[in-house]
Short mmCIF file of C-alpha atoms in Angstrom, two decimals:
data_model
loop_
_atom_site.label_atom_id
_atom_site.label_comp_id
_atom_site.label_asym_id
_atom_site.label_seq_id
_atom_site.Cartn_x
_atom_site.Cartn_y
_atom_site.Cartn_z
CA ASP A 1 -22.53 -3.03 -5.05
CA LEU A 2 -21.25 -6.34 -5.01
CA LYS A 3 -18.41 -7.64 -2.43
CA PHE A 4 -16.35 -10.82 -3.45
CA GLU A 5 -14.39 -12.28 -0.79
CA CYS A 6 -11.48 -14.91 -1.35
CA THR A 7 -9.57 -16.69 1.07
CA GLY A 8 -6.31 -19.02 0.53
CA SER A 9 -8.69 -22.07 -0.05
CA VAL A 10 -9.53 -20.43 -3.33
CA ALA A 11 -8.64 -23.23 -6.11
CA PHE A 12 -8.68 -22.97 -9.99
CA THR A 13 -9.36 -25.99 -11.73
CA ARG A 14 -9.10 -24.56 -15.11
CA PRO A 15 -5.96 -22.39 -14.77
CA ARG A 16 -6.56 -20.36 -18.08
CA THR A 17 -10.30 -19.80 -17.78
CA ILE A 18 -10.84 -16.01 -17.22
CA ILE A 19 -13.73 -15.25 -14.66
CA GLU A 20 -16.02 -12.54 -15.73
CA LEU A 21 -16.99 -10.31 -12.88
CA PRO A 22 -18.57 -7.49 -14.28
CA ASN A 23 -20.65 -5.97 -11.59
CA VAL A 24 -18.19 -6.43 -8.91
CA ARG A 25 -17.04 -3.01 -7.52
CA ASP A 26 -15.52 -4.00 -4.09
CA LEU A 27 -12.87 -7.02 -4.01
CA THR A 28 -11.24 -8.37 -0.91
CA ILE A 29 -8.66 -11.12 -1.04
CA SER A 30 -7.55 -12.55 2.34
CA ALA A 31 -4.66 -14.67 0.85
CA GLU A 32 -0.68 -14.96 0.57
CA SER A 33 0.60 -13.24 -2.26
CA TYR A 34 1.01 -16.28 -4.69
CA VAL A 35 -2.65 -17.14 -4.34
CA ALA A 36 -3.75 -13.48 -4.44
CA GLY A 37 -1.71 -13.20 -7.76
CA SER A 38 -3.27 -15.90 -9.23
CA ILE A 39 -7.06 -14.90 -8.31
CA LEU A 40 -6.29 -11.35 -9.39
CA LYS A 41 -5.11 -12.58 -12.85
CA ARG A 42 -7.70 -14.97 -13.60
CA LEU A 43 -10.59 -12.30 -12.80
CA SER A 44 -11.83 -9.68 -15.08
CA LEU A 45 -13.24 -6.72 -13.11
CA PRO A 46 -13.99 -3.71 -15.39
CA ALA A 47 -16.16 -2.26 -12.73
CA LEU A 48 -13.75 -2.53 -9.69
CA VAL A 49 -13.26 0.22 -7.92
CA ARG A 50 -11.84 -0.82 -4.48
CA LEU A 51 -9.48 -3.66 -3.79
CA GLU A 52 -8.44 -4.65 -0.40
CA LEU A 53 -5.46 -7.23 0.15
CA ARG A 54 -5.22 -8.29 3.54
CA ILE A 55 -2.20 -10.40 3.39
CA VAL A 56 0.78 -8.35 1.85
CA GLU A 57 4.07 -10.02 1.93
CA MET A 58 6.55 -7.22 0.52
CA ASP A 59 9.51 -9.43 -0.29
CA GLU A 60 11.23 -9.70 -4.03
CA GLU A 61 9.19 -12.57 -5.14
CA SER A 62 5.77 -10.91 -3.76
CA LEU A 63 6.27 -7.67 -5.31
CA ASP A 64 7.10 -9.10 -8.63
CA ILE A 65 3.80 -11.04 -8.14
CA TYR A 66 1.55 -8.17 -7.04
CA ALA A 67 3.01 -5.87 -9.94
CA ASP A 68 2.07 -8.28 -12.66
CA ALA A 69 -1.46 -8.50 -11.25
CA LEU A 70 -2.63 -5.45 -10.03
CA MET A 71 -1.69 -3.48 -13.36
CA LEU A 72 -4.45 -5.50 -14.93
CA HIS A 73 -7.33 -3.57 -13.14
CA PRO A 74 -8.93 -0.18 -12.76
CA MET A 75 -9.40 0.23 -9.35
CA THR A 76 -9.13 3.71 -7.91
CA SER A 77 -8.88 2.57 -4.16
CA LEU A 78 -6.41 0.08 -2.59
CA SER A 79 -6.10 -0.82 1.11
CA LEU A 80 -2.87 -3.01 1.99
CA THR A 81 -2.50 -4.83 5.18
CA ILE A 82 1.16 -5.41 5.32
CA THR A 83 2.23 -8.37 7.06
CA LEU A 84 5.92 -8.87 6.16
CA PHE A 85 8.17 -6.08 5.14
CA ASP A 86 11.71 -6.91 3.70
CA ASP A 87 14.11 -3.96 3.77
CA SER A 88 16.85 -6.08 1.64
CA ILE A 89 14.19 -5.79 -1.32
CA GLU A 90 16.07 -3.89 -4.52
CA ASP A 91 14.89 -0.32 -5.15
CA PHE A 92 13.41 -1.20 -8.85
CA LEU A 93 11.06 -4.07 -7.38
CA PHE A 94 9.55 -1.48 -4.90
CA GLU A 95 9.31 0.96 -7.80
CA ASP A 96 7.66 -1.60 -9.89
CA PHE A 97 4.89 -2.47 -7.52
CA LEU A 98 4.11 1.33 -7.24
CA GLU A 99 4.11 1.68 -10.94
CA SER A 100 1.31 -1.05 -11.13
CA LEU A 101 -0.98 1.49 -8.99
CA VAL A 102 -1.29 4.00 -11.98
CA HIS A 103 -5.10 4.41 -11.55
CA VAL A 104 -5.05 4.43 -7.62
CA ARG A 105 -6.49 7.81 -6.10
CA HIS A 106 -6.75 6.48 -2.60
CA LEU A 107 -4.38 4.48 -0.86
CA GLU A 108 -4.49 3.14 2.56
CA VAL A 109 -1.74 1.17 4.50
CA HIS A 110 -2.04 -1.07 7.71
CA GLY A 111 0.97 -2.18 9.42
CA PRO A 112 3.66 -3.36 8.90
CA TYR A 113 2.91 -6.09 11.36
CA GLY A 114 5.16 -8.55 12.69
CA GLY A 115 8.63 -8.23 13.43
CA SER A 116 10.06 -5.47 15.64
CA GLY A 117 7.28 -3.24 14.50
CA ARG A 118 8.92 0.08 14.52
CA ARG A 119 11.53 -0.68 12.59
CA GLU A 120 9.70 -1.98 10.03
CA HIS A 121 7.52 1.06 9.83
CA ALA A 122 10.47 3.00 9.35
CA ALA A 123 11.72 0.95 6.77
CA PHE A 124 8.27 1.22 4.56
CA VAL A 125 7.93 4.98 5.11
CA ARG A 126 11.58 5.17 3.97
CA ARG A 127 11.22 3.10 0.63
CA LEU A 128 8.19 5.13 0.03
CA THR A 129 9.44 8.42 0.65
CA SER A 130 12.68 7.62 -1.43
CA ALA A 131 10.61 6.07 -4.30
CA LEU A 132 8.25 9.21 -4.84
CA GLN A 133 11.30 11.69 -4.67
CA SER A 134 13.57 9.37 -7.02
CA VAL A 135 14.62 10.47 -10.71
CA THR A 136 12.87 6.90 -11.94
CA GLY A 137 10.01 7.54 -9.82
CA VAL A 138 8.53 10.91 -11.26
CA GLY A 139 5.79 9.02 -12.76
CA LEU A 140 4.93 6.97 -9.72
CA LEU A 141 1.39 6.94 -8.34
CA PRO A 142 0.51 10.04 -10.98
CA ASN A 143 -3.27 10.04 -9.53
CA LEU A 144 -2.88 9.96 -5.90
CA ALA A 145 -5.37 12.03 -4.01
CA SER A 146 -5.09 10.79 -0.50
CA LEU A 147 -2.60 8.43 1.52
CA GLU A 148 -3.60 6.93 4.78
CA LEU A 149 -1.23 5.40 7.23
CA HIS A 150 -2.60 3.18 10.09
CA MET A 151 0.57 1.97 12.07
CA VAL A 152 0.57 -0.34 15.53
CA HIS A 153 3.22 1.53 17.19
CA LEU A 154 2.11 4.91 18.51
CA GLU A 155 5.76 6.01 19.11
CA PHE A 156 6.20 5.70 15.88
CA PHE A 157 4.45 9.31 15.14
CA LEU A 158 5.17 10.73 18.47
CA ASP A 159 8.52 10.09 20.36
CA LYS A 160 10.30 12.86 19.89
CA SER A 161 13.39 11.21 21.06
CA SER A 162 13.38 9.09 18.00
CA ILE A 163 14.89 11.46 15.33
CA ILE A 164 15.38 9.21 12.80
CA THR A 165 11.91 7.77 12.87
CA SER A 166 10.51 11.24 13.02
CA ALA A 167 12.55 12.63 9.91
CA PHE A 168 11.26 9.59 7.95
CA LEU A 169 7.76 10.65 8.34
CA LYS A 170 8.37 14.21 8.12
CA GLY A 171 10.23 13.50 4.68
CA LEU A 172 7.45 11.42 3.44
CA ILE A 173 4.81 14.41 4.04
CA LEU A 174 7.09 16.77 2.63
CA VAL A 175 7.69 14.83 -0.56
CA CYS A 176 3.85 14.49 -0.87
CA GLN A 177 3.22 18.23 -0.54
CA ARG A 178 5.46 18.85 -3.50
CA LYS A 179 4.41 16.01 -5.59
CA TYR A 180 0.78 16.42 -5.18
CA PRO A 181 0.72 20.30 -4.52
CA THR A 182 -3.22 20.82 -4.34
CA GLY A 183 -6.07 18.85 -3.34
CA PHE A 184 -4.10 16.21 -1.24
CA ARG A 185 -4.97 14.70 1.82
CA PHE A 186 -2.41 12.72 4.31
CA SER A 187 -3.18 11.19 7.49
CA ALA A 188 -1.46 9.14 9.86
CA SER A 189 -2.98 7.19 12.81
CA TYR A 190 -2.26 4.77 15.17
CA THR A 191 -4.54 1.94 15.72
CA THR A 192 -6.58 3.26 18.70
CA SER A 193 -6.05 6.65 18.24
CA PRO A 194 -7.61 9.68 16.62
CA CYS A 195 -6.31 10.38 12.98
CA ILE A 196 -3.46 12.87 13.15
CA SER A 197 -3.99 15.36 10.14
CA ILE A 198 -0.76 16.31 7.87
CA MET A 199 -0.46 19.88 9.92
CA GLU A 200 -0.65 18.16 13.23
CA ALA A 201 1.75 15.63 12.03
CA ILE A 202 4.10 18.23 11.03
CA ARG A 203 3.95 20.12 14.25
CA GLN A 204 4.18 16.98 16.21
CA ILE A 205 7.41 16.05 14.91
CA ASP A 206 9.05 19.70 14.50
#
């Protein structure tokens, strides 16, 4: 397998040229949304299996860029490191982003980082839960088989005194159970703690 890693220093001197990379199965991009989107739009990756985006800004402009770029590729595994999450984004933009992940079977989310921490965690989980259970979101992530959340604040998962925070996580678990009734794997972990299984997560927040 080949691995191709890009950074923000990448520049395309011939913007309309499509670069053919027929053997790349694993692609990592470490660049902000505009550059990442440009890279993805200029590459032909017919064999792509896994894509890792290490700088994911989830604001209105960035989500639009990602949605247009990600829908061009067939990856079944996607890893996102969210560096910014703007909770004021319109619902349809977040849903359009998820709609571009039609082939994704394994979704891994790191963060959100920055900001106040737990607030961004809760906002992201709430938005994802809302999108997956909405009337317009019936067809979102239709092939998802596993979802991994890697957060940086342990209390997001285990603080029983935070009723709202716990409810968001439990809500996501229940939505996933209904949407993917068989063969689905959910895990949630703190960056330095063992993985918490779906049943353990439910037990912890009941």
